[in-house]
GROMACS .gro file of C-alpha atoms in nm:
model
  276
    1UNK     CA    1   0.549  -0.181   1.622
    2UNK     CA    2   0.353  -0.343   1.341
    3UNK     CA    3   0.597  -0.416   1.065
    4UNK     CA    4   0.642  -0.660   0.781
    5UNK     CA    5   0.770  -0.699   0.426
    6UNK     CA    6   0.653  -0.826   0.092
    7UNK     CA    7   0.622  -1.205   0.084
    8UNK     CA    8   0.531  -1.449  -0.200
    9UNK     CA    9   0.173  -1.577  -0.194
   10UNK     CA   10   0.285  -1.881  -0.403
   11UNK     CA   11   0.400  -2.040  -0.075
   12UNK     CA   12   0.048  -2.020   0.070
   13UNK     CA   13  -0.103  -1.808   0.340
   14UNK     CA   14   0.006  -2.010   0.647
   15UNK     CA   15   0.363  -2.025   0.507
   16UNK     CA   16   0.367  -1.645   0.466
   17UNK     CA   17   0.261  -1.603   0.827
   18UNK     CA   18   0.529  -1.844   0.949
   19UNK     CA   19   0.790  -1.669   0.736
   20UNK     CA   20   0.686  -1.336   0.871
   21UNK     CA   21   0.728  -1.471   1.232
   22UNK     CA   22   1.072  -1.607   1.142
   23UNK     CA   23   1.207  -1.265   1.046
   24UNK     CA   24   1.058  -1.085   1.341
   25UNK     CA   25   0.756  -0.943   1.155
   26UNK     CA   26   0.400  -0.930   1.275
   27UNK     CA   27   0.229  -0.852   0.944
   28UNK     CA   28   0.310  -0.887   0.578
   29UNK     CA   29   0.216  -0.766   0.223
   30UNK     CA   30   0.145  -1.000  -0.078
   31UNK     CA   31   0.037  -0.966  -0.436
   32UNK     CA   32  -0.319  -1.093  -0.502
   33UNK     CA   33  -0.178  -1.255  -0.822
   34UNK     CA   34   0.119  -1.215  -1.056
   35UNK     CA   35   0.224  -0.847  -1.024
   36UNK     CA   36   0.205  -0.829  -1.414
   37UNK     CA   37  -0.148  -0.962  -1.416
   38UNK     CA   38  -0.298  -1.300  -1.477
   39UNK     CA   39  -0.530  -1.546  -1.293
   40UNK     CA   40  -0.513  -1.573  -0.917
   41UNK     CA   41  -0.465  -1.909  -0.746
   42UNK     CA   42  -0.766  -2.098  -0.619
   43UNK     CA   43  -0.867  -2.019  -0.264
   44UNK     CA   44  -0.761  -2.283  -0.014
   45UNK     CA   45  -1.001  -2.227   0.287
   46UNK     CA   46  -0.800  -2.462   0.509
   47UNK     CA   47  -0.476  -2.262   0.446
   48UNK     CA   48  -0.652  -1.934   0.518
   49UNK     CA   49  -0.805  -2.073   0.839
   50UNK     CA   50  -0.447  -2.170   0.954
   51UNK     CA   51  -0.323  -1.825   0.881
   52UNK     CA   52  -0.610  -1.669   1.066
   53UNK     CA   53  -0.531  -1.886   1.373
   54UNK     CA   54  -0.164  -1.791   1.349
   55UNK     CA   55  -0.234  -1.423   1.325
   56UNK     CA   56  -0.464  -1.436   1.625
   57UNK     CA   57  -0.211  -1.631   1.832
   58UNK     CA   58   0.078  -1.386   1.754
   59UNK     CA   59  -0.106  -1.053   1.767
   60UNK     CA   60  -0.056  -0.971   1.398
   61UNK     CA   61  -0.155  -0.629   1.258
   62UNK     CA   62  -0.365  -0.614   0.940
   63UNK     CA   63  -0.210  -0.775   0.639
   64UNK     CA   64  -0.197  -0.580   0.306
   65UNK     CA   65  -0.292  -0.728  -0.028
   66UNK     CA   66  -0.142  -0.543  -0.331
   67UNK     CA   67  -0.309  -0.528  -0.672
   68UNK     CA   68  -0.104  -0.616  -0.975
   69UNK     CA   69   0.094  -0.330  -1.128
   70UNK     CA   70  -0.084  -0.370  -1.460
   71UNK     CA   71  -0.413  -0.265  -1.305
   72UNK     CA   72  -0.491   0.079  -1.452
   73UNK     CA   73  -0.852   0.198  -1.410
   74UNK     CA   74  -0.785   0.528  -1.582
   75UNK     CA   75  -0.626   0.394  -1.902
   76UNK     CA   76  -0.766   0.536  -2.234
   77UNK     CA   77  -0.778   0.175  -2.355
   78UNK     CA   78  -1.112   0.032  -2.271
   79UNK     CA   79  -0.974  -0.329  -2.260
   80UNK     CA   80  -0.721  -0.226  -1.989
   81UNK     CA   81  -1.001  -0.060  -1.793
   82UNK     CA   82  -1.212  -0.376  -1.816
   83UNK     CA   83  -0.913  -0.585  -1.699
   84UNK     CA   84  -0.885  -0.356  -1.396
   85UNK     CA   85  -1.253  -0.385  -1.320
   86UNK     CA   86  -1.265  -0.759  -1.339
   87UNK     CA   87  -0.941  -0.803  -1.144
   88UNK     CA   88  -1.038  -0.580  -0.862
   89UNK     CA   89  -1.389  -0.724  -0.852
   90UNK     CA   90  -1.236  -1.067  -0.809
   91UNK     CA   91  -0.971  -0.946  -0.564
   92UNK     CA   92  -1.220  -0.784  -0.334
   93UNK     CA   93  -1.447  -1.090  -0.321
   94UNK     CA   94  -1.142  -1.307  -0.241
   95UNK     CA   95  -1.033  -1.070   0.038
   96UNK     CA   96  -1.354  -1.162   0.227
   97UNK     CA   97  -1.191  -1.494   0.310
   98UNK     CA   98  -0.955  -1.290   0.524
   99UNK     CA   99  -1.194  -1.022   0.642
  100UNK     CA  100  -1.117  -0.687   0.797
  101UNK     CA  101  -0.774  -0.635   0.619
  102UNK     CA  102  -0.633  -0.403   0.360
  103UNK     CA  103  -0.620  -0.384  -0.017
  104UNK     CA  104  -0.380  -0.145  -0.186
  105UNK     CA  105  -0.363  -0.023  -0.544
  106UNK     CA  106  -0.176   0.233  -0.759
  107UNK     CA  107  -0.440   0.482  -0.874
  108UNK     CA  108  -0.320   0.453  -1.235
  109UNK     CA  109  -0.182   0.662  -1.525
  110UNK     CA  110  -0.403   0.883  -1.738
  111UNK     CA  111  -0.176   0.835  -2.045
  112UNK     CA  112  -0.233   1.180  -2.189
  113UNK     CA  113  -0.600   1.225  -2.098
  114UNK     CA  114  -0.522   1.468  -1.820
  115UNK     CA  115  -0.535   1.446  -1.442
  116UNK     CA  116  -0.901   1.547  -1.414
  117UNK     CA  117  -1.007   1.267  -1.664
  118UNK     CA  118  -0.788   1.024  -1.475
  119UNK     CA  119  -0.957   1.109  -1.145
  120UNK     CA  120  -1.299   1.076  -1.298
  121UNK     CA  121  -1.229   0.731  -1.437
  122UNK     CA  122  -1.068   0.604  -1.112
  123UNK     CA  123  -1.368   0.718  -0.907
  124UNK     CA  124  -1.602   0.560  -1.162
  125UNK     CA  125  -1.411   0.235  -1.127
  126UNK     CA  126  -1.430   0.246  -0.744
  127UNK     CA  127  -1.803   0.310  -0.760
  128UNK     CA  128  -1.841  -0.014  -0.959
  129UNK     CA  129  -1.629  -0.237  -0.730
  130UNK     CA  130  -1.694  -0.112  -0.377
  131UNK     CA  131  -2.000  -0.262  -0.206
  132UNK     CA  132  -2.177  -0.206   0.128
  133UNK     CA  133  -2.106  -0.542   0.293
  134UNK     CA  134  -1.731  -0.562   0.224
  135UNK     CA  135  -1.504  -0.560   0.528
  136UNK     CA  136  -1.184  -0.473   0.340
  137UNK     CA  137  -1.048  -0.119   0.333
  138UNK     CA  138  -0.927  -0.019  -0.015
  139UNK     CA  139  -0.614   0.207  -0.010
  140UNK     CA  140  -0.503   0.460  -0.271
  141UNK     CA  141  -0.122   0.460  -0.276
  142UNK     CA  142   0.067   0.787  -0.287
  143UNK     CA  143   0.268   0.794  -0.606
  144UNK     CA  144   0.595   0.949  -0.723
  145UNK     CA  145   0.449   1.131  -1.020
  146UNK     CA  146   0.647   0.970  -1.296
  147UNK     CA  147   0.495   1.000  -1.640
  148UNK     CA  148   0.122   1.047  -1.625
  149UNK     CA  149   0.066   0.889  -1.283
  150UNK     CA  150  -0.233   1.005  -1.089
  151UNK     CA  151  -0.186   1.036  -0.718
  152UNK     CA  152   0.139   1.216  -0.661
  153UNK     CA  153  -0.041   1.516  -0.499
  154UNK     CA  154  -0.263   1.479  -0.191
  155UNK     CA  155  -0.527   1.691  -0.374
  156UNK     CA  156  -0.558   1.422  -0.639
  157UNK     CA  157  -0.619   1.149  -0.379
  158UNK     CA  158  -0.869   1.365  -0.210
  159UNK     CA  159  -1.059   1.423  -0.542
  160UNK     CA  160  -1.081   1.052  -0.603
  161UNK     CA  161  -1.220   0.987  -0.251
  162UNK     CA  162  -1.459   1.281  -0.276
  163UNK     CA  163  -1.607   1.132  -0.594
  164UNK     CA  164  -1.637   0.787  -0.448
  165UNK     CA  165  -1.978   0.691  -0.308
  166UNK     CA  166  -1.866   0.453  -0.029
  167UNK     CA  167  -1.609   0.669   0.127
  168UNK     CA  168  -1.602   0.479   0.448
  169UNK     CA  169  -1.440   0.184   0.248
  170UNK     CA  170  -1.154   0.404   0.139
  171UNK     CA  171  -0.811   0.501   0.293
  172UNK     CA  172  -0.457   0.590   0.183
  173UNK     CA  173  -0.126   0.404   0.196
  174UNK     CA  174   0.168   0.654   0.222
  175UNK     CA  175   0.481   0.534   0.041
  176UNK     CA  176   0.778   0.708   0.189
  177UNK     CA  177   0.990   0.678  -0.126
  178UNK     CA  178   0.697   0.795  -0.345
  179UNK     CA  179   0.611   1.105  -0.147
  180UNK     CA  180   0.972   1.203  -0.114
  181UNK     CA  181   1.024   1.159  -0.492
  182UNK     CA  182   0.695   1.350  -0.547
  183UNK     CA  183   0.842   1.654  -0.365
  184UNK     CA  184   0.705   1.618  -0.012
  185UNK     CA  185   0.992   1.684   0.229
  186UNK     CA  186   0.957   1.416   0.491
  187UNK     CA  187   1.321   1.456   0.581
  188UNK     CA  188   1.338   1.814   0.699
  189UNK     CA  189   0.965   1.910   0.712
  190UNK     CA  190   0.781   1.593   0.827
  191UNK     CA  191   0.545   1.794   1.051
  192UNK     CA  192   0.447   2.024   0.763
  193UNK     CA  193   0.386   1.729   0.525
  194UNK     CA  194   0.159   1.559   0.779
  195UNK     CA  195  -0.024   1.887   0.850
  196UNK     CA  196  -0.086   1.921   0.477
  197UNK     CA  197  -0.208   1.561   0.448
  198UNK     CA  198  -0.440   1.619   0.740
  199UNK     CA  199  -0.575   1.947   0.600
  200UNK     CA  200  -0.639   1.805   0.250
  201UNK     CA  201  -0.723   1.438   0.309
  202UNK     CA  202  -0.745   1.388   0.688
  203UNK     CA  203  -0.505   1.174   0.887
  204UNK     CA  204  -0.793   0.939   0.985
  205UNK     CA  205  -0.769   0.815   0.616
  206UNK     CA  206  -0.406   0.714   0.654
  207UNK     CA  207  -0.416   0.337   0.722
  208UNK     CA  208  -0.078   0.201   0.621
  209UNK     CA  209   0.280   0.299   0.531
  210UNK     CA  210   0.512   0.147   0.262
  211UNK     CA  211   0.843   0.227   0.435
  212UNK     CA  212   1.118   0.259   0.169
  213UNK     CA  213   1.422   0.476   0.116
  214UNK     CA  214   1.471   0.645  -0.219
  215UNK     CA  215   1.762   0.602  -0.465
  216UNK     CA  216   1.704   0.964  -0.574
  217UNK     CA  217   1.648   1.322  -0.452
  218UNK     CA  218   1.354   1.515  -0.320
  219UNK     CA  219   1.107   1.598  -0.606
  220UNK     CA  220   1.284   1.376  -0.872
  221UNK     CA  221   0.958   1.192  -0.971
  222UNK     CA  222   1.156   0.875  -1.029
  223UNK     CA  223   1.006   0.598  -0.797
  224UNK     CA  224   1.330   0.395  -0.725
  225UNK     CA  225   1.323   0.227  -0.388
  226UNK     CA  226   1.636   0.195  -0.175
  227UNK     CA  227   1.724  -0.002   0.144
  228UNK     CA  228   1.652   0.178   0.469
  229UNK     CA  229   1.912   0.442   0.556
  230UNK     CA  230   2.100   0.395   0.219
  231UNK     CA  231   1.921   0.664   0.016
  232UNK     CA  232   1.796   1.021  -0.003
  233UNK     CA  233   1.566   0.986   0.298
  234UNK     CA  234   1.818   0.846   0.548
  235UNK     CA  235   1.807   0.675   0.882
  236UNK     CA  236   1.748   0.984   1.095
  237UNK     CA  237   1.429   1.074   0.908
  238UNK     CA  238   1.303   0.714   0.942
  239UNK     CA  239   1.349   0.734   1.316
  240UNK     CA  240   1.139   1.048   1.318
  241UNK     CA  241   0.876   0.889   1.095
  242UNK     CA  242   0.821   0.567   1.292
  243UNK     CA  243   0.807   0.756   1.622
  244UNK     CA  244   0.579   1.035   1.521
  245UNK     CA  245   0.258   1.033   1.730
  246UNK     CA  246   0.036   1.026   1.418
  247UNK     CA  247   0.231   0.742   1.254
  248UNK     CA  248   0.379   0.518   1.523
  249UNK     CA  249   0.077   0.286   1.557
  250UNK     CA  250   0.022   0.235   1.186
  251UNK     CA  251   0.130  -0.084   1.005
  252UNK     CA  252   0.457  -0.059   0.810
  253UNK     CA  253   0.542  -0.270   0.504
  254UNK     CA  254   0.892  -0.287   0.365
  255UNK     CA  255   0.932  -0.287  -0.016
  256UNK     CA  256   1.309  -0.230  -0.027
  257UNK     CA  257   1.532  -0.411  -0.275
  258UNK     CA  258   1.613  -0.705  -0.044
  259UNK     CA  259   1.607  -1.083  -0.006
  260UNK     CA  260   1.464  -1.224   0.314
  261UNK     CA  261   1.790  -1.184   0.512
  262UNK     CA  262   1.795  -0.813   0.426
  263UNK     CA  263   1.432  -0.777   0.546
  264UNK     CA  264   1.527  -0.945   0.869
  265UNK     CA  265   1.808  -0.691   0.928
  266UNK     CA  266   1.577  -0.396   0.838
  267UNK     CA  267   1.300  -0.512   1.067
  268UNK     CA  268   1.554  -0.548   1.349
  269UNK     CA  269   1.699  -0.198   1.272
  270UNK     CA  270   1.351  -0.027   1.264
  271UNK     CA  271   1.242  -0.201   1.587
  272UNK     CA  272   1.561  -0.082   1.757
  273UNK     CA  273   1.470   0.285   1.662
  274UNK     CA  274   1.102   0.254   1.765
  275UNK     CA  275   1.025   0.396   2.100
  276UNK     CA  276   0.684   0.241   2.141
   0.00000   0.00000   0.00000
């Protein structure tokens, strides 16, 4: 099972790799910069080379970089859209120092412009930042649908991808809390949800899973993460998710409300439930 959690990039890349190993993980997620925005740290090539060596020696899965939360390519404010463009341009260039990995972002909020306009702006943004020679796969994250978020329906993610020129550079990260809160019943109807995803988007586009329980109920559109087995999704559903033939070989990234000891316990728990 490929599983990790969110670690702090401020410690350095090799340190994140070592910390992942210390808690039983074989991948990890990190923010490319402060999650509220700002300038990224300078690239330390020696540090990245040490991480690459560590990953090769320990059979790591793909690591997942997460864009800052403030990145909103479909804002009606042009300054916010420009920030999103410059940030993702910079992030994707930096990702080539650790090639062939994953970069995840929240599609954004249309803030009253409507879903169709939001989709149009997100696709336009992607057509400006994606380029032929990049090795990184850019992932649209499934969203809970709070406020004016784009991406809480599979059809919205499909429309973004359909309007993107370099579709081969695109994938989806499924967040279990978000899809549950969005109204997709992964507890009692996991098979139907995956069939719907496959019919609309295609399971070949599913590249990663944020594995989080939910503090709320099915279809609440709240986006409040909970510890594994302590929320509305529950441990039995997670056992079915991580052992499903279409999902069991994907990388999983915990974003539960935990410190490092809590992540250690959750990784141990999920590995105990995984049947290989």
